[in-house]
Amino acid sequence: MVGPMKKKQPLARLKLAPVPRSVTLLGATGSIGSSTVDLLRREPARYRVEAVTARRNAAALAQLARELGARFAAVADRKAYAELKAELSGSGIETAAGEEAIIEAAQRPADWVMAAITGAASLKPTLAAAERGATVALANKECLVCAGALFMRRAAASAATVLPVDSEHNAIFQALSAGRREDVQRIVLTASGGPFRTWAPDAIRRVTVEQALKHPTWSMGPKITIDSATLMNKGLELIEAHHLFALAPDKLDVVVHAQSVIHGLVEFRDGSVIAQLGSPDMRIPISHCLAWPTRMGTPALRLDLARISTLTFEAPDPTRFPALAIARQALAAGGAAPTILNAANEIAVREFLNRRLGFSAIPALVEATLDAAQKRGEMAEPQSVEQAVTIDHNARRLAVDLLPEIAAMAS
Ligand code: NAD
Ligand code: MG
């Protein structure tokens, strides 16, 4: 036995040697991008990096591209191209710039693509990855809010695999495997409640940018951190869940859970509720998508329930946090409403971060933009990417026009 075994071994080893999974990181320099890189560093033999992208931080992107041995690096902002090219000269890494370069990065042949660009700007590149049948780890939620039906339709037609990175949706995805889809009664997304969960309405009106950027449980990029403080993030996530899991709005619930230990729950028809728990560290859901359908080790803190001792739950307060109800209405209205909601919110958050809009004016601007668009009768659902982009652009213009009025009203 020993002889033949020995002879066969090299072949068997060859066969069993895991082929590295090729991966592309869209939004490699951001919060999700960095957490993904952190996981890739832990298992360099298991992954090969095809492409990395960023908006304009050429120095950080070049450093990542070199370290990860990427074949292609692209910045969205053409003004950052000269720096990227200089930083990577002699490295053999291809470079490019502009919106098309980000799409090209998504189109390059990687098995797995992390979609972690912020905002509706992620729609075209994420769709480009899905349309060539890639496995898309979807962190970005705005593209599903902007054009969810379209995105899921195209992904299905291309036999793409869409894996949810957003912690709540990843939790639901994991919990759903406990039963049959037709036996699902409802799903529940948890919300931390943000930094102002216990604040009085007056204090919420005077919130500063610095206060809003301090999230109690998660460390994230600025846009989603503000969305978490207004609870618009949970509204966007309801719409995201509706598309990802093909569930009617009345099957989607939200509960405020300040400790961010339980991320999502699925209730089955027999009354069983299956939840996913873990410390609030995005490396857990990212690793689930990166190693899927297997698992990988992560440096995330292990859950010590005895030390945590108390988990609390409460209903979201619609008076102090109107954004969640506005998003729910947009989901119920359908058509162009979610696209407009997302675009107006992106403008509102940008203006709040630029200190030109108060915190309470964020949901007010979103609501006013939706109302104005409805009066104009521009509410048909986008059937193509071009239509989604047009609705998005028009809503952004409308929000900018309404800005002075809303800023004055809310101050
Ligand atoms: P971030 O701001 O930290 O990073 C965004 C990344 O996208 C950066 O690499 C940036 O250079 C790039 N980018 C931004 N605008 C771009 C544009 N117009 N074109 C090309 N590239 C652009 O954001 P983040 O916190 O990592 O979040 C990324 C996405 O993941 C968001 O959609 C967010 O809602 C979602 N998400 C994030 C978290 C989190 O913990 N951070 C959790 C769940 C979901
Ligand atoms: Mg989330």
Coordinates of C-alpha atoms and ligand atoms in Angstrom, one line a residue:
M1 CA 0.0 0.0 0.0
V2 CA 2.8 2.4 0.9
G3 CA 4.4 2.3 -2.6
P4 CA 1.3 3.2 -4.7
M5 CA 0.1 5.6 -2.1
K6 CA 3.4 7.4 -2.3
K7 CA 3.3 7.5 -6.1
K8 CA -0.2 8.9 -6.1
Q9 CA 0.4 11.5 -3.5
P10 CA 1.6 14.4 -5.7
L11 CA -1.4 14.0 -8.0
A12 CA -3.8 13.8 -5.1
R13 CA -2.2 16.8 -3.6
L14 CA -2.5 18.7 -6.8
K15 CA -6.2 17.8 -7.0
L16 CA -6.8 18.8 -3.4
A17 CA -4.7 22.0 -3.4
P18 CA -7.3 24.8 -3.0
V19 CA -7.3 27.1 -6.0
P20 CA -7.0 30.7 -4.8
R21 CA -10.3 32.6 -5.1
S22 CA -9.7 35.7 -7.2
V23 CA -11.3 38.8 -5.6
T24 CA -11.9 42.4 -6.5
L25 CA -12.5 45.2 -3.9
L26 CA -14.7 48.1 -5.0
G27 CA -14.2 50.8 -2.4
A28 CA -11.0 49.2 -1.1
T29 CA -9.9 52.2 1.0
G30 CA -13.1 52.5 3.0
S31 CA -14.3 51.0 6.3
I32 CA -15.6 47.8 4.7
G33 CA -12.7 47.7 2.3
S34 CA -10.2 47.9 5.1
S35 CA -12.0 45.1 7.1
T36 CA -11.9 43.0 4.0
V37 CA -8.2 43.6 3.4
D38 CA -7.6 42.7 7.1
L39 CA -9.2 39.3 6.4
L40 CA -7.3 38.8 3.1
R41 CA -4.0 39.4 5.0
R42 CA -4.8 36.5 7.3
E43 CA -5.2 34.0 4.4
P44 CA -2.9 35.1 1.6
A45 CA -2.8 31.6 0.0
R46 CA -6.6 31.4 -0.2
Y47 CA -7.2 34.6 -2.2
R48 CA -5.6 36.4 -5.2
V49 CA -6.5 40.1 -5.7
E50 CA -7.5 41.1 -9.2
A51 CA -8.5 44.7 -8.8
V52 CA -8.9 47.4 -6.2
T53 CA -10.6 50.8 -6.5
A54 CA -11.1 54.0 -4.6
R55 CA -12.6 57.4 -5.2
R56 CA -9.5 59.7 -4.9
N57 CA -7.1 58.5 -2.3
A58 CA -4.4 57.4 -4.7
A59 CA -1.6 57.0 -2.2
A60 CA -3.6 54.6 0.0
L61 CA -4.9 52.7 -3.0
A62 CA -1.4 52.3 -4.5
Q63 CA -0.1 51.0 -1.2
L64 CA -2.9 48.4 -1.0
A65 CA -2.5 47.4 -4.6
R66 CA 1.2 46.7 -4.0
E67 CA 0.7 44.9 -0.8
L68 CA -2.1 42.7 -2.1
G69 CA -0.4 42.1 -5.5
A70 CA -3.4 43.4 -7.4
R71 CA -3.3 43.4 -11.2
F72 CA -5.4 46.6 -11.6
A73 CA -6.0 49.7 -9.6
A74 CA -8.5 52.4 -10.5
V75 CA -9.6 55.8 -9.0
A76 CA -12.9 57.3 -9.8
D77 CA -11.6 60.9 -9.7
R78 CA -9.5 61.6 -12.7
K79 CA -7.6 64.3 -10.8
A80 CA -6.1 61.5 -8.7
Y81 CA -4.8 59.6 -11.7
A82 CA -1.3 61.2 -12.1
E83 CA -0.5 60.4 -8.5
L84 CA -1.8 56.8 -8.8
K85 CA 0.3 56.2 -12.0
A86 CA 3.4 57.7 -10.4
E87 CA 2.9 55.6 -7.2
L88 CA 2.6 52.4 -9.1
S89 CA 5.1 53.0 -11.9
G90 CA 7.4 50.0 -12.3
S91 CA 5.1 47.8 -10.3
G92 CA 3.5 46.1 -13.3
I93 CA 0.1 47.0 -11.9
E94 CA -2.3 48.5 -14.5
T95 CA -3.9 51.8 -13.6
A96 CA -6.9 53.7 -14.8
A97 CA -9.2 56.5 -13.7
G98 CA -12.8 57.7 -14.1
E99 CA -16.3 56.1 -13.7
E100 CA -15.6 53.7 -16.6
A101 CA -12.4 52.5 -14.9
I102 CA -14.3 51.5 -11.8
I103 CA -16.8 49.6 -14.0
E104 CA -13.8 48.0 -15.8
A105 CA -12.5 46.9 -12.4
A106 CA -15.8 45.2 -11.7
Q107 CA -15.8 43.5 -15.2
R108 CA -12.4 42.0 -14.8
P109 CA -12.4 38.3 -14.2
A110 CA -12.6 37.9 -10.4
D111 CA -14.7 35.1 -8.8
W112 CA -15.8 37.4 -6.0
V113 CA -16.4 41.1 -5.9
M114 CA -16.8 43.2 -2.7
A115 CA -19.3 46.0 -3.5
A116 CA -18.3 48.6 -0.9
I117 CA -18.6 51.9 -2.7
T118 CA -20.8 54.4 -0.8
G119 CA -24.1 55.6 -2.4
A120 CA -25.9 55.2 -5.7
A121 CA -22.4 55.6 -7.4
S122 CA -22.1 51.9 -6.7
L123 CA -25.0 50.9 -8.9
K124 CA -23.2 50.6 -12.3
P125 CA -20.0 48.9 -11.1
T126 CA -21.9 46.5 -8.9
L127 CA -24.3 45.7 -11.7
A128 CA -21.3 45.1 -14.0
A129 CA -20.0 42.5 -11.6
A130 CA -23.4 40.8 -11.2
E131 CA -24.0 40.8 -15.0
R132 CA -20.9 38.7 -15.7
G133 CA -22.2 36.1 -13.1
A134 CA -19.7 36.9 -10.3
T135 CA -20.3 36.3 -6.7
V136 CA -21.1 39.7 -5.4
A137 CA -20.6 40.4 -1.7
L138 CA -23.0 43.3 -1.3
A139 CA -22.1 45.8 1.4
N140 CA -23.6 48.8 -0.5
K141 CA -27.3 49.1 0.2
E142 CA -28.0 52.3 -1.8
C143 CA -27.9 50.5 -5.1
L144 CA -30.7 48.2 -4.0
V145 CA -32.7 51.2 -2.7
C146 CA -32.0 53.1 -5.9
A147 CA -32.8 50.2 -8.3
G148 CA -33.5 47.1 -6.3
A149 CA -36.0 45.3 -8.6
L150 CA -33.8 46.0 -11.7
F151 CA -30.6 44.9 -9.9
M152 CA -32.0 41.6 -8.6
R153 CA -33.6 40.8 -11.9
R154 CA -30.3 41.3 -13.8
A155 CA -28.4 39.4 -11.1
A156 CA -30.8 36.4 -11.4
A157 CA -30.7 36.5 -15.2
S158 CA -26.8 36.3 -15.1
A159 CA -26.9 33.6 -12.5
A160 CA -24.8 35.8 -10.2
T161 CA -24.6 35.0 -6.5
V162 CA -25.5 37.9 -4.3
L163 CA -24.3 37.5 -0.7
P164 CA -25.4 40.1 1.9
V165 CA -22.6 41.8 3.8
D166 CA -24.8 44.3 5.7
S167 CA -24.7 42.7 9.2
E168 CA -28.5 42.5 9.6
H169 CA -29.0 41.0 6.2
N170 CA -26.1 38.6 6.6
A171 CA -27.8 37.5 9.9
I172 CA -31.1 36.9 8.1
F173 CA -29.3 35.1 5.3
Q174 CA -27.7 32.8 7.9
A175 CA -31.0 32.3 9.9
L176 CA -33.0 31.6 6.7
S177 CA -31.1 28.4 6.2
A178 CA -33.0 26.9 9.2
G179 CA -36.2 26.4 7.3
R180 CA -38.1 26.6 4.0
R181 CA -38.7 30.0 2.4
E182 CA -42.5 29.4 2.3
D183 CA -42.5 28.8 6.1
V184 CA -41.0 32.3 6.8
Q185 CA -43.6 34.5 8.6
R186 CA -41.5 37.6 9.2
I187 CA -38.0 38.8 9.6
V188 CA -36.7 41.3 12.1
L189 CA -33.8 43.7 11.6
T190 CA -32.2 45.0 14.7
A191 CA -31.1 48.7 15.1
S192 CA -28.7 50.1 17.6
G193 CA -30.8 53.2 17.9
G194 CA -27.7 55.3 17.2
P195 CA -26.1 57.9 19.5
F196 CA -29.3 59.8 20.2
R197 CA -31.5 56.9 21.1
T198 CA -32.3 58.3 24.6
W199 CA -32.1 62.1 23.7
A200 CA -34.9 64.5 24.1
P201 CA -36.4 66.0 20.9
D202 CA -34.9 69.5 21.6
A203 CA -31.4 68.1 22.1
I204 CA -31.7 66.1 18.8
R205 CA -32.5 69.3 16.9
R206 CA -29.1 70.7 18.1
V207 CA -27.0 67.7 17.3
T208 CA -23.5 68.5 15.9
V209 CA -21.6 66.7 13.1
E210 CA -19.1 65.5 15.7
Q211 CA -21.8 64.0 17.9
A212 CA -23.5 62.3 15.0
L213 CA -20.3 60.8 13.8
K214 CA -19.8 59.0 17.1
H215 CA -21.7 55.7 16.8
P216 CA -22.1 53.8 20.0
T217 CA -21.5 50.3 18.7
W218 CA -20.2 50.2 15.1
S219 CA -17.1 51.9 13.5
M220 CA -18.1 52.8 9.9
G221 CA -17.7 55.4 7.1
P222 CA -19.3 58.8 7.6
K223 CA -22.4 58.4 5.4
I224 CA -23.7 55.3 7.0
T225 CA -22.8 56.6 10.5
I226 CA -25.1 59.6 9.9
D227 CA -27.7 57.3 8.4
S228 CA -27.5 55.3 11.6
A229 CA -28.0 58.4 13.8
T230 CA -31.2 59.4 11.9
L231 CA -32.4 55.8 11.6
M232 CA -32.6 56.3 7.9
N233 CA -30.1 53.5 7.7
K234 CA -32.7 51.1 9.1
G235 CA -35.2 52.5 6.5
L236 CA -32.7 51.8 3.7
E237 CA -32.2 48.3 5.1
L238 CA -35.9 47.5 5.1
I239 CA -35.9 48.3 1.3
E240 CA -32.7 46.3 1.0
A241 CA -34.2 43.3 2.7
H242 CA -37.4 43.5 0.6
H243 CA -35.3 43.1 -2.6
L244 CA -32.6 40.7 -1.2
F245 CA -35.1 38.2 0.3
A246 CA -38.2 38.9 -2.0
L247 CA -40.4 39.6 1.1
A248 CA -43.5 41.8 1.2
P249 CA -43.1 45.0 3.3
D250 CA -45.6 43.6 6.0
K251 CA -43.2 40.8 6.7
L252 CA -40.3 43.2 7.5
D253 CA -39.9 44.5 11.1
V254 CA -37.4 46.6 13.0
V255 CA -36.6 46.4 16.7
V256 CA -34.2 48.7 18.5
H257 CA -31.5 46.7 20.3
A258 CA -28.8 49.0 21.8
Q259 CA -26.1 46.4 22.4
S260 CA -25.9 45.3 18.7
V261 CA -25.4 41.6 19.6
I262 CA -28.4 40.1 17.8
H263 CA -28.2 41.3 14.2
G264 CA -31.3 39.8 12.7
L265 CA -34.1 37.3 13.4
V266 CA -36.3 35.1 11.3
E267 CA -39.7 33.9 12.6
F268 CA -41.0 30.8 11.0
R269 CA -44.7 29.8 10.8
D270 CA -44.5 27.5 13.9
G271 CA -43.4 30.4 16.1
S272 CA -39.7 29.4 16.1
V273 CA -37.4 32.4 15.9
I274 CA -33.8 31.9 14.6
A275 CA -31.3 34.7 15.3
Q276 CA -27.7 35.3 14.5
L277 CA -25.5 36.8 17.2
G278 CA -22.0 38.1 17.3
S279 CA -19.9 41.0 18.5
P280 CA -20.4 44.1 16.4
D281 CA -17.5 43.6 14.0
M282 CA -18.1 43.7 10.3
R283 CA -15.3 41.2 9.8
I284 CA -17.8 38.5 10.9
P285 CA -20.3 39.1 8.1
I286 CA -17.6 39.9 5.6
S287 CA -15.7 36.7 6.4
H288 CA -19.0 34.8 6.0
C289 CA -19.3 36.1 2.4
L290 CA -15.5 35.8 1.7
A291 CA -15.3 32.1 2.7
W292 CA -18.9 31.2 1.7
P293 CA -20.1 28.4 1.6
T294 CA -17.3 27.5 4.1
R295 CA -16.2 29.6 7.2
M296 CA -12.9 31.2 8.1
G297 CA -11.3 32.4 11.3
T298 CA -11.6 36.0 12.2
P299 CA -9.9 38.2 14.9
A300 CA -13.4 39.4 16.0
L301 CA -14.0 39.5 19.7
R302 CA -15.8 36.3 20.9
L303 CA -19.3 36.9 22.4
D304 CA -19.3 36.7 26.2
L305 CA -23.0 36.8 27.1
A306 CA -22.3 36.6 30.8
R307 CA -20.2 39.7 30.7
I308 CA -22.7 41.5 28.5
S309 CA -25.4 40.3 30.9
T310 CA -28.3 42.3 29.5
L311 CA -29.8 42.5 26.1
T312 CA -32.5 45.2 25.7
F313 CA -35.2 45.7 23.1
E314 CA -37.6 48.6 22.3
A315 CA -39.8 49.8 19.5
P316 CA -38.3 52.6 17.3
D317 CA -39.7 56.1 18.2
P318 CA -41.3 57.5 15.1
T319 CA -41.6 61.1 16.5
R320 CA -37.9 61.6 17.3
F321 CA -36.7 59.5 14.4
P322 CA -39.1 60.1 11.5
A323 CA -36.7 58.8 8.8
L324 CA -37.7 55.2 9.3
A325 CA -41.4 55.9 8.7
I326 CA -40.5 58.0 5.6
A327 CA -38.5 55.1 4.2
R328 CA -41.3 52.6 4.9
Q329 CA -43.8 54.9 3.1
A330 CA -41.4 55.0 0.1
L331 CA -41.2 51.2 0.1
A332 CA -45.0 50.9 0.2
A333 CA -45.4 53.5 -2.5
G334 CA -42.9 51.7 -4.7
G335 CA -42.2 53.1 -8.2
A336 CA -39.6 55.8 -8.2
A337 CA -40.1 56.6 -4.5
P338 CA -37.2 54.6 -3.1
T339 CA -34.8 56.0 -5.8
I340 CA -35.9 59.5 -4.8
L341 CA -35.6 58.8 -1.1
N342 CA -32.1 57.5 -1.5
A343 CA -30.9 60.4 -3.7
A344 CA -32.5 63.1 -1.4
N345 CA -30.9 61.4 1.6
E346 CA -27.5 61.4 0.0
I347 CA -27.8 65.2 -0.6
A348 CA -29.1 65.7 2.9
V349 CA -26.3 63.8 4.6
R350 CA -23.7 65.5 2.5
E351 CA -25.1 69.0 3.4
F352 CA -25.3 68.0 7.1
L353 CA -21.6 66.9 7.0
N354 CA -20.8 70.2 5.3
R355 CA -22.6 72.0 8.2
R356 CA -25.2 73.6 5.8
L357 CA -28.1 71.6 7.2
G358 CA -29.3 70.8 10.7
F359 CA -29.7 67.2 11.9
S360 CA -33.5 67.3 12.0
A361 CA -33.6 68.8 8.6
I362 CA -32.2 65.5 7.1
P363 CA -35.5 63.7 7.2
A364 CA -37.4 66.9 6.4
L365 CA -35.4 67.4 3.2
V366 CA -36.0 63.8 2.1
E367 CA -39.8 64.1 2.8
A368 CA -40.0 67.5 1.0
T369 CA -38.2 66.1 -2.0
L370 CA -40.5 63.0 -2.2
D371 CA -43.5 65.3 -2.0
A372 CA -42.3 67.7 -4.7
A373 CA -41.4 64.8 -7.0
Q374 CA -44.9 63.3 -6.5
K375 CA -46.5 66.6 -7.4
R376 CA -44.5 66.6 -10.6
G377 CA -45.8 63.1 -11.3
E378 CA -42.3 61.7 -11.8
M379 CA -43.0 58.4 -9.9
A380 CA -42.6 55.5 -12.4
E381 CA -40.3 52.7 -11.4
P382 CA -37.0 52.7 -13.3
Q383 CA -36.8 50.0 -15.9
S384 CA -33.3 50.6 -16.9
V385 CA -30.1 51.8 -15.3
E386 CA -30.3 55.0 -17.4
Q387 CA -33.8 55.6 -16.0
A388 CA -32.6 55.0 -12.5
V389 CA -29.7 57.4 -13.0
T390 CA -32.1 60.1 -14.4
I391 CA -34.5 59.8 -11.5
D392 CA -31.6 59.9 -9.1
H393 CA -30.1 63.0 -10.8
N394 CA -33.5 64.8 -10.9
A395 CA -34.2 64.1 -7.2
R396 CA -30.7 65.4 -6.3
R397 CA -31.4 68.6 -8.2
L398 CA -34.8 68.9 -6.5
A399 CA -33.3 68.3 -3.1
V400 CA -30.7 71.0 -3.7
D401 CA -33.4 73.5 -4.8
L402 CA -35.4 72.8 -1.6
L403 CA -32.3 73.0 0.6
P404 CA -32.5 76.8 1.6
E405 CA -36.2 76.5 2.5
I406 CA -35.8 73.3 4.6
A407 CA -32.6 74.6 6.2
A408 CA -34.4 77.8 7.2
M409 CA -37.5 76.0 8.4
A410 CA -35.6 73.5 10.6
S411 CA -33.2 76.0 12.2
Ligands
NAD1 P1 -16.5 54.5 3.4 O1 -16.9 55.9 3.2 O2 -15.6 54.2 4.6 O3 -15.8 53.9 2.1 C1 -16.3 54.1 0.8 C2 -15.4 53.5 -0.3 O4 -15.9 53.8 -1.5 C3 -14.0 54.2 -0.3 O5 -13.0 53.3 -0.7 C4 -14.2 55.4 -1.3 O6 -13.0 55.8 -1.9 C5 -15.1 54.7 -2.3 N1 -16.0 55.7 -3.0 C6 -16.8 56.6 -2.4 N2 -17.5 57.3 -3.3 C7 -17.1 56.7 -4.5 C8 -17.5 57.0 -5.9 N3 -18.3 58.0 -6.2 N4 -16.9 56.3 -6.9 C9 -16.0 55.3 -6.6 N5 -15.6 55.0 -5.3 C10 -16.2 55.7 -4.3 O7 -17.9 53.7 3.5 P2 -18.1 52.3 4.2 O8 -18.6 52.6 5.6 O9 -17.1 51.3 4.0 O10 -19.5 51.8 3.5 C11 -19.5 51.3 2.1 C12 -20.8 50.8 1.8 O11 -21.1 49.7 2.7 C13 -22.0 51.8 2.0 O12 -22.9 51.6 1.0 C14 -22.5 51.4 3.4 O13 -23.9 51.6 3.5 C15 -22.3 49.9 3.4 N6 -22.2 49.3 4.7 C16 -21.1 49.7 5.5 C17 -21.0 49.1 6.8 C18 -19.9 49.5 7.7 O14 -19.7 48.9 8.8 N7 -19.0 50.4 7.3 C19 -22.0 48.2 7.3 C20 -23.0 47.9 6.4 C21 -23.1 48.4 5.2
MG2 MG -26.6 47.3 8.8

